[in-house]
Short mmCIF file of N, CA and C in Angstrom, two decimals:
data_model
loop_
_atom_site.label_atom_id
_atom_site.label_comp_id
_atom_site.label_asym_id
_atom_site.label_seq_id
_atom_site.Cartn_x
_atom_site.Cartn_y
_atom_site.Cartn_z
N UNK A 1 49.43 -66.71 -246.42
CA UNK A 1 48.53 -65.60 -246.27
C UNK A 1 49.11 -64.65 -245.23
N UNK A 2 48.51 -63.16 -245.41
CA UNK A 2 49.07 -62.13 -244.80
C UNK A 2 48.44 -62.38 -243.15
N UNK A 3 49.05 -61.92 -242.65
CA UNK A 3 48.30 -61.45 -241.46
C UNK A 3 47.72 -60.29 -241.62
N UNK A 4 47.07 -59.58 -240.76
CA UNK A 4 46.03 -58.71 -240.57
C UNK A 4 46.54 -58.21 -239.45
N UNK A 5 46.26 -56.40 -239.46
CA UNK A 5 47.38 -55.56 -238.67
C UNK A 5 46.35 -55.53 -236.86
N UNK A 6 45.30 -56.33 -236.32
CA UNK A 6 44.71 -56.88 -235.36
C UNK A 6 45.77 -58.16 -235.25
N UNK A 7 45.70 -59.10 -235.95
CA UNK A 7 46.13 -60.02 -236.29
C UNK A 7 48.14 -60.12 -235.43
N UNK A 8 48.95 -59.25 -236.09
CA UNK A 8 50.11 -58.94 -235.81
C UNK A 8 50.40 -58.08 -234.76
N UNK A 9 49.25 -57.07 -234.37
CA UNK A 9 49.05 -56.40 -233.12
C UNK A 9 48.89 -57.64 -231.58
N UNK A 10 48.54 -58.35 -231.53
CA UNK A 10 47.73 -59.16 -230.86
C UNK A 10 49.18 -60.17 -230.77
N UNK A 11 49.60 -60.39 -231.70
CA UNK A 11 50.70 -61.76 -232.07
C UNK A 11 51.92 -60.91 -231.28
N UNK A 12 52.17 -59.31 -231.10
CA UNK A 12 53.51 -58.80 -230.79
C UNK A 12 52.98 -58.61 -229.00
N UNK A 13 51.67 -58.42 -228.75
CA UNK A 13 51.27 -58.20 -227.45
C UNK A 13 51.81 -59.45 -226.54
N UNK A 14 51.17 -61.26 -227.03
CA UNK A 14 51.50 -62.01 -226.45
C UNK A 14 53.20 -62.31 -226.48
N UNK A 15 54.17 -61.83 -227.63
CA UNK A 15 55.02 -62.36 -227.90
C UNK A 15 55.79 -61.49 -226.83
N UNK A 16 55.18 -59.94 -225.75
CA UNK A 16 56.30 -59.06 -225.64
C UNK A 16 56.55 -58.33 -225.92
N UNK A 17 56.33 -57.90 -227.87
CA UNK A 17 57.11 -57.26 -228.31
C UNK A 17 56.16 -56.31 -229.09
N UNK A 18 55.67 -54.95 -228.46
CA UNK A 18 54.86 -54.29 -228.85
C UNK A 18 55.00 -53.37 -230.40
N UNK A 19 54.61 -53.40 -231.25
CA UNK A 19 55.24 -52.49 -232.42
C UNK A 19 54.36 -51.04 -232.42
N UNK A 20 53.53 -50.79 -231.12
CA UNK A 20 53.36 -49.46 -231.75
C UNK A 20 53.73 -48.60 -230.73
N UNK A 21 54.48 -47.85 -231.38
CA UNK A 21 55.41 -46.34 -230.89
C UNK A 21 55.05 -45.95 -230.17
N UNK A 22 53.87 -45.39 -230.07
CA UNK A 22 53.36 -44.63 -228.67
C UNK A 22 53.38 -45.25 -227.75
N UNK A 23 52.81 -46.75 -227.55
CA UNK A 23 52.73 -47.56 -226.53
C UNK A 23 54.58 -47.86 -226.11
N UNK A 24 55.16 -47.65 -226.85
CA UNK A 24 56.49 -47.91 -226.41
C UNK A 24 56.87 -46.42 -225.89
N UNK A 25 56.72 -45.71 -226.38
CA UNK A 25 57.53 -44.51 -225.84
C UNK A 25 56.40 -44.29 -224.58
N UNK A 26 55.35 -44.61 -224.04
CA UNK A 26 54.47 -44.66 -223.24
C UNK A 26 55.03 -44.87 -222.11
N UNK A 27 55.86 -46.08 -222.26
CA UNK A 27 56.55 -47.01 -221.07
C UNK A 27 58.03 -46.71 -220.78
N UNK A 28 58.50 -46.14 -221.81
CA UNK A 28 59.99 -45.70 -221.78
C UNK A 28 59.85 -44.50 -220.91
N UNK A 29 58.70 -43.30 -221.26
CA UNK A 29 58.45 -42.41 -220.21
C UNK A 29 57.89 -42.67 -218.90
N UNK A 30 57.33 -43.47 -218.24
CA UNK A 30 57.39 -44.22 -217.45
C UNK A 30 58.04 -45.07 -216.38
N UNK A 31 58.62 -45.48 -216.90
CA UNK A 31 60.25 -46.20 -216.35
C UNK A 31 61.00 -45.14 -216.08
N UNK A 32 61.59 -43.92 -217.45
CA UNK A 32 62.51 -43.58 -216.89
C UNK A 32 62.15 -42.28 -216.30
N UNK A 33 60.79 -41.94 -216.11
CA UNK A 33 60.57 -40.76 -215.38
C UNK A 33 59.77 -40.18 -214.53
N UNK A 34 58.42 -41.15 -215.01
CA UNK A 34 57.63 -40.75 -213.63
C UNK A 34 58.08 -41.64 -212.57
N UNK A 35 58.54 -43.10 -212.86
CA UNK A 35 58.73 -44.17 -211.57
C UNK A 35 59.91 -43.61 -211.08
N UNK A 36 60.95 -42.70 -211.45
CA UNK A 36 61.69 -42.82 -210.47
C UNK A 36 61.32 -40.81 -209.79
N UNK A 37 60.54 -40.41 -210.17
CA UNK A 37 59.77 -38.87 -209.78
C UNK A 37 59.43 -39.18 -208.65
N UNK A 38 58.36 -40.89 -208.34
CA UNK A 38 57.03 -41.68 -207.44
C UNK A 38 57.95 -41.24 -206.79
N UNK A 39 59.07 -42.63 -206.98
CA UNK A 39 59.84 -42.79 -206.16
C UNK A 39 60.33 -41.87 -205.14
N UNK A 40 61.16 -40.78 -205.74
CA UNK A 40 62.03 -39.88 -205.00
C UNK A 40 60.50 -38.81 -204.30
N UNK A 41 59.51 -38.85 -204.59
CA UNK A 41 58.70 -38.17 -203.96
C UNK A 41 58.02 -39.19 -202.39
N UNK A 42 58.33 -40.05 -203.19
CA UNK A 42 58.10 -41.05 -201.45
C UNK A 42 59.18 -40.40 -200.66
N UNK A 43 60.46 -40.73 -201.01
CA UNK A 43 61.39 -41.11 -200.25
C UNK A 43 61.50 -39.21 -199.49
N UNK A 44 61.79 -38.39 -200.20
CA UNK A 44 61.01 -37.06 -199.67
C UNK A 44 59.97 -35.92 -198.56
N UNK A 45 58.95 -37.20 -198.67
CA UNK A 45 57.86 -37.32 -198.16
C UNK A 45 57.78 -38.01 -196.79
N UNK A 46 59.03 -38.90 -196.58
CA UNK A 46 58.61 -39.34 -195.06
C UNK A 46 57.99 -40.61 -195.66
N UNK A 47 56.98 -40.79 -196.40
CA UNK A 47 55.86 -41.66 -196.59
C UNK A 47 56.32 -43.12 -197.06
N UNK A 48 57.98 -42.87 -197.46
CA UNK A 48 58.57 -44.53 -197.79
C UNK A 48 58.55 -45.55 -197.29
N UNK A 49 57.65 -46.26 -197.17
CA UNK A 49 57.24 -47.91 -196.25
C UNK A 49 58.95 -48.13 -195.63
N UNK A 50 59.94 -48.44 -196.60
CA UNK A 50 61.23 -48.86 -196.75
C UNK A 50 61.99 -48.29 -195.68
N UNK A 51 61.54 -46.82 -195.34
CA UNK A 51 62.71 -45.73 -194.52
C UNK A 51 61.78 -45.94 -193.00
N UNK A 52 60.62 -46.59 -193.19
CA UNK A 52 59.36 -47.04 -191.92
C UNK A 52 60.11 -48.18 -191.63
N UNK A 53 60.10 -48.77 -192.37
CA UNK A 53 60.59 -50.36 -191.69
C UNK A 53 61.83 -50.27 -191.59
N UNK A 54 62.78 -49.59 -192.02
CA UNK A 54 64.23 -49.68 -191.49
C UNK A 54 64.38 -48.84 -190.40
N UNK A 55 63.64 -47.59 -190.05
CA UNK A 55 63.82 -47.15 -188.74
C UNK A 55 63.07 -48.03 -187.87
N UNK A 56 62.11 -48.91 -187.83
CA UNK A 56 61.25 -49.91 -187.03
C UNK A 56 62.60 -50.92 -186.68
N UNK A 57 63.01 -51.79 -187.54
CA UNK A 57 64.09 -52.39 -187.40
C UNK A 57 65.01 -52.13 -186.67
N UNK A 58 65.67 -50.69 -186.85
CA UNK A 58 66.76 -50.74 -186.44
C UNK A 58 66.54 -50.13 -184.63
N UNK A 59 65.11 -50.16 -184.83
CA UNK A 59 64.61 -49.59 -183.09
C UNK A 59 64.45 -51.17 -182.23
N UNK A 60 64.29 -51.93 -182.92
CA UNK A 60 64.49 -52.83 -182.53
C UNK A 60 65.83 -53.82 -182.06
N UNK A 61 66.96 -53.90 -182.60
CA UNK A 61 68.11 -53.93 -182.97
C UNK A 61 68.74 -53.00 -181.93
N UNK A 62 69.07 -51.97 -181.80
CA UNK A 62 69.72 -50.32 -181.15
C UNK A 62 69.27 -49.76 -179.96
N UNK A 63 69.06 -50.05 -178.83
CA UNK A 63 68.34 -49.17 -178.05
C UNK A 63 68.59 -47.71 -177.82
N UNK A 64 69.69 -47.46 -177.63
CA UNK A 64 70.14 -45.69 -177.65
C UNK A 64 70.49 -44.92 -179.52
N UNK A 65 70.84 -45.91 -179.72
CA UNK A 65 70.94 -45.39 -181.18
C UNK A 65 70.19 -45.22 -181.82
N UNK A 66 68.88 -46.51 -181.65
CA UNK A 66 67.54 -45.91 -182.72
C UNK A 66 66.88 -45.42 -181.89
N UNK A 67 66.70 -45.29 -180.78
CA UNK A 67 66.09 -43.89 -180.27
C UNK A 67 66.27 -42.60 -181.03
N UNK A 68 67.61 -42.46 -181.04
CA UNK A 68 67.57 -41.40 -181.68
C UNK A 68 67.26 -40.76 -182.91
N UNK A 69 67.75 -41.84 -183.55
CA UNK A 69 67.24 -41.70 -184.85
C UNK A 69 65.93 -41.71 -184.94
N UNK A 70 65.19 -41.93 -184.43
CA UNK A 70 63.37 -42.35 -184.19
C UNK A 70 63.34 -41.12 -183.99
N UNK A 71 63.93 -40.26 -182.84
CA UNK A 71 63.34 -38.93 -182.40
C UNK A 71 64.24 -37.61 -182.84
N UNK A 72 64.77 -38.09 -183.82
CA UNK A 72 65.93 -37.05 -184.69
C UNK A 72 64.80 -36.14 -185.67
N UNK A 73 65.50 -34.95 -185.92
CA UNK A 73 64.38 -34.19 -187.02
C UNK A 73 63.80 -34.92 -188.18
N UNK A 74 64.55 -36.14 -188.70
CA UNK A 74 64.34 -36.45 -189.97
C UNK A 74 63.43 -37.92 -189.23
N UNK A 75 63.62 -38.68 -187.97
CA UNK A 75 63.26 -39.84 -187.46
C UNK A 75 61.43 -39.84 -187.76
N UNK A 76 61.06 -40.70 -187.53
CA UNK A 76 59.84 -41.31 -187.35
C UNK A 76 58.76 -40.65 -186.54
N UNK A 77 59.35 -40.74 -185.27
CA UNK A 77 58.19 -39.67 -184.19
C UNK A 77 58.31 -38.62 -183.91
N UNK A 78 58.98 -37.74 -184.22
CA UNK A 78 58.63 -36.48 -184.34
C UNK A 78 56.85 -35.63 -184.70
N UNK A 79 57.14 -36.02 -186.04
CA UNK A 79 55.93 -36.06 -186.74
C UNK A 79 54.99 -36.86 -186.75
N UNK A 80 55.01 -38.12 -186.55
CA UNK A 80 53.48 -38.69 -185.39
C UNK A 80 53.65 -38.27 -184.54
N UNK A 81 53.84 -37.57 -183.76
CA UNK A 81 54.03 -37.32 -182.48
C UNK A 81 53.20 -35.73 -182.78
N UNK A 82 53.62 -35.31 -183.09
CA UNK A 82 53.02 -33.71 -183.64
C UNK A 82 51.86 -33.93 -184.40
N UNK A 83 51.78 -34.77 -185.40
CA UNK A 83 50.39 -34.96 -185.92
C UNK A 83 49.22 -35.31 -184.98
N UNK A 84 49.15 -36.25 -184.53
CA UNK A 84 48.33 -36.80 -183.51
C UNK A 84 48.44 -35.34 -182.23
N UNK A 85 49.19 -35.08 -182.01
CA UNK A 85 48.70 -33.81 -181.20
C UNK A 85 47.66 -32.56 -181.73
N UNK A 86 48.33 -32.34 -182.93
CA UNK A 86 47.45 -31.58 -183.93
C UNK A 86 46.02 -31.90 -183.93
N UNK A 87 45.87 -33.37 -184.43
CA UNK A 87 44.58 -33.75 -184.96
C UNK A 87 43.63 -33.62 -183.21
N UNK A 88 44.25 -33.82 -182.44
CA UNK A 88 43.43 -34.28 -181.02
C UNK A 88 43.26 -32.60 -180.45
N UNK A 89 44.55 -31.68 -180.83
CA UNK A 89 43.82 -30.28 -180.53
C UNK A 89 42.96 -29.69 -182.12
N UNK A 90 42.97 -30.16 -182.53
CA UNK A 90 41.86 -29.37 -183.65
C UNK A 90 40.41 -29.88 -183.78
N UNK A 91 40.84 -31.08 -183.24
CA UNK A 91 38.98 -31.71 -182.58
C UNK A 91 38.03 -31.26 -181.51
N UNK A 92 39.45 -30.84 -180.33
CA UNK A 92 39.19 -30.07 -179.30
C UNK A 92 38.62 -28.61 -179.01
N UNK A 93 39.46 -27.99 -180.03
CA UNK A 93 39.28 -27.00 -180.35
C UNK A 93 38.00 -26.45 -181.00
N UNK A 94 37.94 -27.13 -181.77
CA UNK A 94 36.41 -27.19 -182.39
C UNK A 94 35.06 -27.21 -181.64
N UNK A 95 35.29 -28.37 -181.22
CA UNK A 95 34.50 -28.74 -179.88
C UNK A 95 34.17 -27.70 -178.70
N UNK A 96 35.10 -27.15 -178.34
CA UNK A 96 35.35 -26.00 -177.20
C UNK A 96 34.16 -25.12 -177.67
N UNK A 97 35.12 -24.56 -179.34
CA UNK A 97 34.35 -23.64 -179.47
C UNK A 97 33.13 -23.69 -179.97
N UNK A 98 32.78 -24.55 -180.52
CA UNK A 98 31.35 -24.43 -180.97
C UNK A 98 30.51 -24.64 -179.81
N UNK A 99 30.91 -24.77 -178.53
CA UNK A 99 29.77 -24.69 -176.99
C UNK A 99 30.41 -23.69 -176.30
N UNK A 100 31.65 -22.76 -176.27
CA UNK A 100 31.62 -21.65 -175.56
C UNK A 100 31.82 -20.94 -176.49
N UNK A 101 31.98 -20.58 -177.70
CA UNK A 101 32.71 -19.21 -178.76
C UNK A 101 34.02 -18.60 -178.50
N UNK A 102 34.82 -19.72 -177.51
CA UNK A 102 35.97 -18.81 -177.21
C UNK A 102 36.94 -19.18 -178.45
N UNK A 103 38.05 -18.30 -178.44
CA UNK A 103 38.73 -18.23 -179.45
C UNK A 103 40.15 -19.66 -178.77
N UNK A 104 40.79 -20.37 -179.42
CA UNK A 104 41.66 -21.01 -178.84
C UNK A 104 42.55 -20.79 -177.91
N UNK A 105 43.17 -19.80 -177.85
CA UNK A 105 44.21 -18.98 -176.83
C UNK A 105 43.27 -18.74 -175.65
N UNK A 106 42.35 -18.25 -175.97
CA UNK A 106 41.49 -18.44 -174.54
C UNK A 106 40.94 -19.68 -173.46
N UNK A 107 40.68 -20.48 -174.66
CA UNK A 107 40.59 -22.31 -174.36
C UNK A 107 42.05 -22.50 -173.60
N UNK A 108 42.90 -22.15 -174.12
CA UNK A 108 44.07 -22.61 -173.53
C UNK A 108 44.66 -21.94 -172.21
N UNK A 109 44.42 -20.74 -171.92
CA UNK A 109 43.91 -20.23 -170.51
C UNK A 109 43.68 -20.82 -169.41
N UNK A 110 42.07 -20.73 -170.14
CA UNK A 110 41.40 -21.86 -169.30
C UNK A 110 41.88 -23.57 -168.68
N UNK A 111 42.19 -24.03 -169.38
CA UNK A 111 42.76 -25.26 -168.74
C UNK A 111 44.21 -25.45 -169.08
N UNK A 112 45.55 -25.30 -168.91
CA UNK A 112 46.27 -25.26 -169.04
C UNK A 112 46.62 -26.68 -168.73
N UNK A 113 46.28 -27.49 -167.72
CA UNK A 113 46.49 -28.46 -166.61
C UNK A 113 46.36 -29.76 -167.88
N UNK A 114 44.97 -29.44 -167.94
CA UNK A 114 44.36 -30.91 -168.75
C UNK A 114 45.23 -30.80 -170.20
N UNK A 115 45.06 -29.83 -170.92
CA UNK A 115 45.85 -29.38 -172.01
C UNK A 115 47.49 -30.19 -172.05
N UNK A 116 48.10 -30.19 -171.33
CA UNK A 116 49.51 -30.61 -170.79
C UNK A 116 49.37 -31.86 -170.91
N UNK A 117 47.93 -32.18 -170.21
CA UNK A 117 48.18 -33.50 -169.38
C UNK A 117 48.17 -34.47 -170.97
N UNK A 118 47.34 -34.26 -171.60
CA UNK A 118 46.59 -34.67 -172.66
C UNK A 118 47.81 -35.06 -173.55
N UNK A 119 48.17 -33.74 -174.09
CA UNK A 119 49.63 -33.62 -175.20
C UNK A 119 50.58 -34.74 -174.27
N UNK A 120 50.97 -34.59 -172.50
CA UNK A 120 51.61 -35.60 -172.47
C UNK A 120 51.67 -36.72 -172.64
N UNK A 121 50.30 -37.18 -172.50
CA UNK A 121 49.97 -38.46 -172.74
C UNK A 121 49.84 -39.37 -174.08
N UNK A 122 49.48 -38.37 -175.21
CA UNK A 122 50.09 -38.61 -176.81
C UNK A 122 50.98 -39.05 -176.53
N UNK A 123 52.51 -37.86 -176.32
CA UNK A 123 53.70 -38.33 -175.98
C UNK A 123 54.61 -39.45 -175.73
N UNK A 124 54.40 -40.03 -174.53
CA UNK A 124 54.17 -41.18 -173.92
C UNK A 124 53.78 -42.65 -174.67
N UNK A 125 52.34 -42.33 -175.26
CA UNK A 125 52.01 -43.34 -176.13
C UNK A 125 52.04 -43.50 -176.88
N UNK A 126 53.04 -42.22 -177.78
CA UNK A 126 53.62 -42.57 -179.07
C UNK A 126 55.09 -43.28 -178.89
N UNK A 127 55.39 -43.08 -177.59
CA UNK A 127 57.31 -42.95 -177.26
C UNK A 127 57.28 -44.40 -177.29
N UNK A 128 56.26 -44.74 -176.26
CA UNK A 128 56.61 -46.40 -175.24
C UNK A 128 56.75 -47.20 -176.40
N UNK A 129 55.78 -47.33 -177.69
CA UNK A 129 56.37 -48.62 -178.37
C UNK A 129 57.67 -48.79 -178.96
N UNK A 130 58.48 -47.75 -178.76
CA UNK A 130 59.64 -47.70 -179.36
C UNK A 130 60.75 -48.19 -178.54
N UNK A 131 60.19 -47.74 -177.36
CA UNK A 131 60.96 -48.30 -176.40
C UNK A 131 60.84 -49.57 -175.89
N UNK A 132 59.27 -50.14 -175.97
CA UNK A 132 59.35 -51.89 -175.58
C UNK A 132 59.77 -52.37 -177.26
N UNK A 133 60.35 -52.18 -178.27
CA UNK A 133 60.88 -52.43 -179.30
C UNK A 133 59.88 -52.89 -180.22
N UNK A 134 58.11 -52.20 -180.46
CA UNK A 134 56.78 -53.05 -181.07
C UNK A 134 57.24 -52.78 -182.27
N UNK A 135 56.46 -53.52 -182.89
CA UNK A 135 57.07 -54.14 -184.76
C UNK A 135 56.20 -52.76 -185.25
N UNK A 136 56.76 -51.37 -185.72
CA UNK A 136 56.49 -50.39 -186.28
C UNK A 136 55.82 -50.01 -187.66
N UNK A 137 56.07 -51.70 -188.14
CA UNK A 137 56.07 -51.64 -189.33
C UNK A 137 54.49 -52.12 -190.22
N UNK A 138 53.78 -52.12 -189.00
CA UNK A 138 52.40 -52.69 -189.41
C UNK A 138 51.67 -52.12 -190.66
N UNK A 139 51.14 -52.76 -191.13
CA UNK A 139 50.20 -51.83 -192.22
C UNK A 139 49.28 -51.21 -192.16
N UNK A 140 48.28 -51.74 -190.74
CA UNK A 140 46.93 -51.23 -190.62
C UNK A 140 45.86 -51.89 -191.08
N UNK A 141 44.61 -51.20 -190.72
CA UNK A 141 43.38 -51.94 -191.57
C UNK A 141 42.34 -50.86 -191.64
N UNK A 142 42.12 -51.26 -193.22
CA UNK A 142 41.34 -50.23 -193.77
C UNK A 142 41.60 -49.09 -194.53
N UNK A 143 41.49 -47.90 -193.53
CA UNK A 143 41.83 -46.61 -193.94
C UNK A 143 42.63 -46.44 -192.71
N UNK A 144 43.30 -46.89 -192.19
CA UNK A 144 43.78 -46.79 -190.80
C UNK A 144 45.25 -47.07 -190.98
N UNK A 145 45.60 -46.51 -191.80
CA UNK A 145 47.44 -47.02 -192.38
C UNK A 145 48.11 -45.74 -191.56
N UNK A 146 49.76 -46.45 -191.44
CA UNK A 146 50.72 -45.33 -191.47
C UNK A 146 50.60 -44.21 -192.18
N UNK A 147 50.40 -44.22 -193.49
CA UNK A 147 50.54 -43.41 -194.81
C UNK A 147 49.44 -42.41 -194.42
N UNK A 148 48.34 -43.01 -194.13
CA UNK A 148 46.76 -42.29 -193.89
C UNK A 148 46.90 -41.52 -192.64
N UNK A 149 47.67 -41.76 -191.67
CA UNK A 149 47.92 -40.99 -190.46
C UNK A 149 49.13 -39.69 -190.51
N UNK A 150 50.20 -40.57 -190.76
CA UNK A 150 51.07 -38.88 -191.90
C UNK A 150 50.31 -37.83 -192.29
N UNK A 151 49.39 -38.31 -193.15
CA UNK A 151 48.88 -36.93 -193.83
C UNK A 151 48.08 -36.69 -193.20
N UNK A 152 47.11 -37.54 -192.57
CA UNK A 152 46.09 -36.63 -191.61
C UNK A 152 46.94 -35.93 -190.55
N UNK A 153 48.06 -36.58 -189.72
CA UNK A 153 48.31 -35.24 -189.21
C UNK A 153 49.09 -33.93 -189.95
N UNK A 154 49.63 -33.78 -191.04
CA UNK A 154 50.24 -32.82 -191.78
C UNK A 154 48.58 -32.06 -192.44
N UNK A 155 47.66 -32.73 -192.32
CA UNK A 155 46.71 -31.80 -192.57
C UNK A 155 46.04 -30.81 -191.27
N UNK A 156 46.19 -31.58 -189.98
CA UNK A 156 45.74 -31.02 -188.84
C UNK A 156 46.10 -30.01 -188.57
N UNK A 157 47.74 -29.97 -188.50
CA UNK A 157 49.00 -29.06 -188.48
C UNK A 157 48.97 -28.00 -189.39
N UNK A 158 48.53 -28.38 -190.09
CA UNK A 158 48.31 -27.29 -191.74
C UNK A 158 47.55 -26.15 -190.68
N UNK A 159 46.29 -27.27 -190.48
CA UNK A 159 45.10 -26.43 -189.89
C UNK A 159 44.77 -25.87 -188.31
N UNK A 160 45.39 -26.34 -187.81
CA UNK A 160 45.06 -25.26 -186.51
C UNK A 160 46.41 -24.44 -186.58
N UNK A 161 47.96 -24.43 -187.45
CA UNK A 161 48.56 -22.82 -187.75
C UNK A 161 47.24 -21.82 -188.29
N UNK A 162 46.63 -22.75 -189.67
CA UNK A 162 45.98 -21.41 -190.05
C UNK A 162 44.41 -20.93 -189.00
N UNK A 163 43.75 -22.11 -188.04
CA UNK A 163 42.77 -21.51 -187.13
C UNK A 163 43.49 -20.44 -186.38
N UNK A 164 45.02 -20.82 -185.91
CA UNK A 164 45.44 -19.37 -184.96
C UNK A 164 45.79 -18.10 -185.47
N UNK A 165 46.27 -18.13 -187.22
CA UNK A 165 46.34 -17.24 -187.93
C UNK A 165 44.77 -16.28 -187.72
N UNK A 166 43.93 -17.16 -188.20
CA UNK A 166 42.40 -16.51 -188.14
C UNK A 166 42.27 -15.79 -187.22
N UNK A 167 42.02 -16.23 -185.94
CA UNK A 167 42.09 -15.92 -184.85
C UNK A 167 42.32 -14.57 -184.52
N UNK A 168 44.09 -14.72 -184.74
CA UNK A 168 44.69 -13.58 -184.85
C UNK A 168 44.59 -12.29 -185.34
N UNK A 169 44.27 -12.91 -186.68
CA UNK A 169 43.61 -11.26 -187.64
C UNK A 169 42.35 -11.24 -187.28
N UNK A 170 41.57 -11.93 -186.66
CA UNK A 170 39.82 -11.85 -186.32
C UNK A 170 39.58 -11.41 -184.96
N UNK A 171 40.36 -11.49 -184.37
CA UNK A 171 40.55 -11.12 -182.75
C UNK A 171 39.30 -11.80 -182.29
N UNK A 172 38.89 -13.17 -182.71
CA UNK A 172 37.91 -13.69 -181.87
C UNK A 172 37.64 -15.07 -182.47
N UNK A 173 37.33 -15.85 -182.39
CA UNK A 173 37.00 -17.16 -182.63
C UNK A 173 36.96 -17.30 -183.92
N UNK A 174 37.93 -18.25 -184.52
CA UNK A 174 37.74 -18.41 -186.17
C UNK A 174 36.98 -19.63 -186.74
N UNK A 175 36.52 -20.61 -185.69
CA UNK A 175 35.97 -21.37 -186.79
C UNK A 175 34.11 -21.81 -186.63
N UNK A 176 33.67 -20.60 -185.92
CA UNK A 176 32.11 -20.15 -185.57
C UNK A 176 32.21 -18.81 -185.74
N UNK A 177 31.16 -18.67 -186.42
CA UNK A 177 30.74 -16.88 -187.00
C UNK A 177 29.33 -16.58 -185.85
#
């Protein structure tokens, strides 16, 4: 007796060996084009676990050498380092202004001292684990990842260029009307 095209569908699924076309050319486009697109858009992106844990590693391993590389344009802290500044002045900023209406440049006037002190202290506590050699490579918990902190600060950064843009063309506080 024949099989039945459920029947032979089902029999090529467990066997491996899929016979229908689309589902094959499905996976052939797949393999050979979005996975290696992911890919090269990680690796692009900064966001490659792989290029995280081999600069973690090799900061561990290197003391003057992966320093540098850690704090090279393409390294690791640069950009946490700038993000987390971002995100901590665009909270600030906010904050400021929604209880005095000043525009940021004016905030920054005003306390110059604490402002410094603050950004230095990011600094510092982004630098030191690199320097007592801490395992970089953690994953996090939750929503609290490497990956999740990248982009929140590349979103911060996004956003207080364009609050000082505002600013600028508004000649007064851009993010209270």
């Amino acid at each position: 007796m024949r099989a039945s095209p459920e029947e032979r569908a089902n029999q090529a699924r467990e066997a491996g060996t899929d016979d229908n076309p689309a589902e094959r050319a499905a996976k052939e486009f797949e393999k050979n084009i979005v996975d290696p697109l992911v890919q090269k858009g990680q690796e692009n992106s900064g966001l490659d676990m792989s290029n995280i844990n081999k600069t973690a590693q090799s900061a561990a391993n290197d003391d003057v050498g992966a320093f540098a590389d850690t704090m090279s344009f393409a390294g690791l802290a640069p950009e946490i380092i700038n993000g987390r500044g971002a995100m901590v002045g665009m909270l600030t900023a906010f904050v400021a202004e929604l209880s005095s209406r000043d525009p940021v440049l004016v905030q920054i006037q005003r306390a110059p001292v604490l402002i410094l002190a603050v950004f230095g202290t990011i600094i510092l506590a982004s630098i030191i684990p690199i320097v007592r050699k801490a395992d970089l490579s953690k994953k996090g918990a939750g929503p609290f990842t490497p990956r999740a902190e990248v982009w929140n600060g590349r979103l911060a950064m996004l956003s207080f260029a364009l609050l000082l843009l505002v600013e600028g063309f508004k000649a007064g506080p851009g993010l209270v009307i």
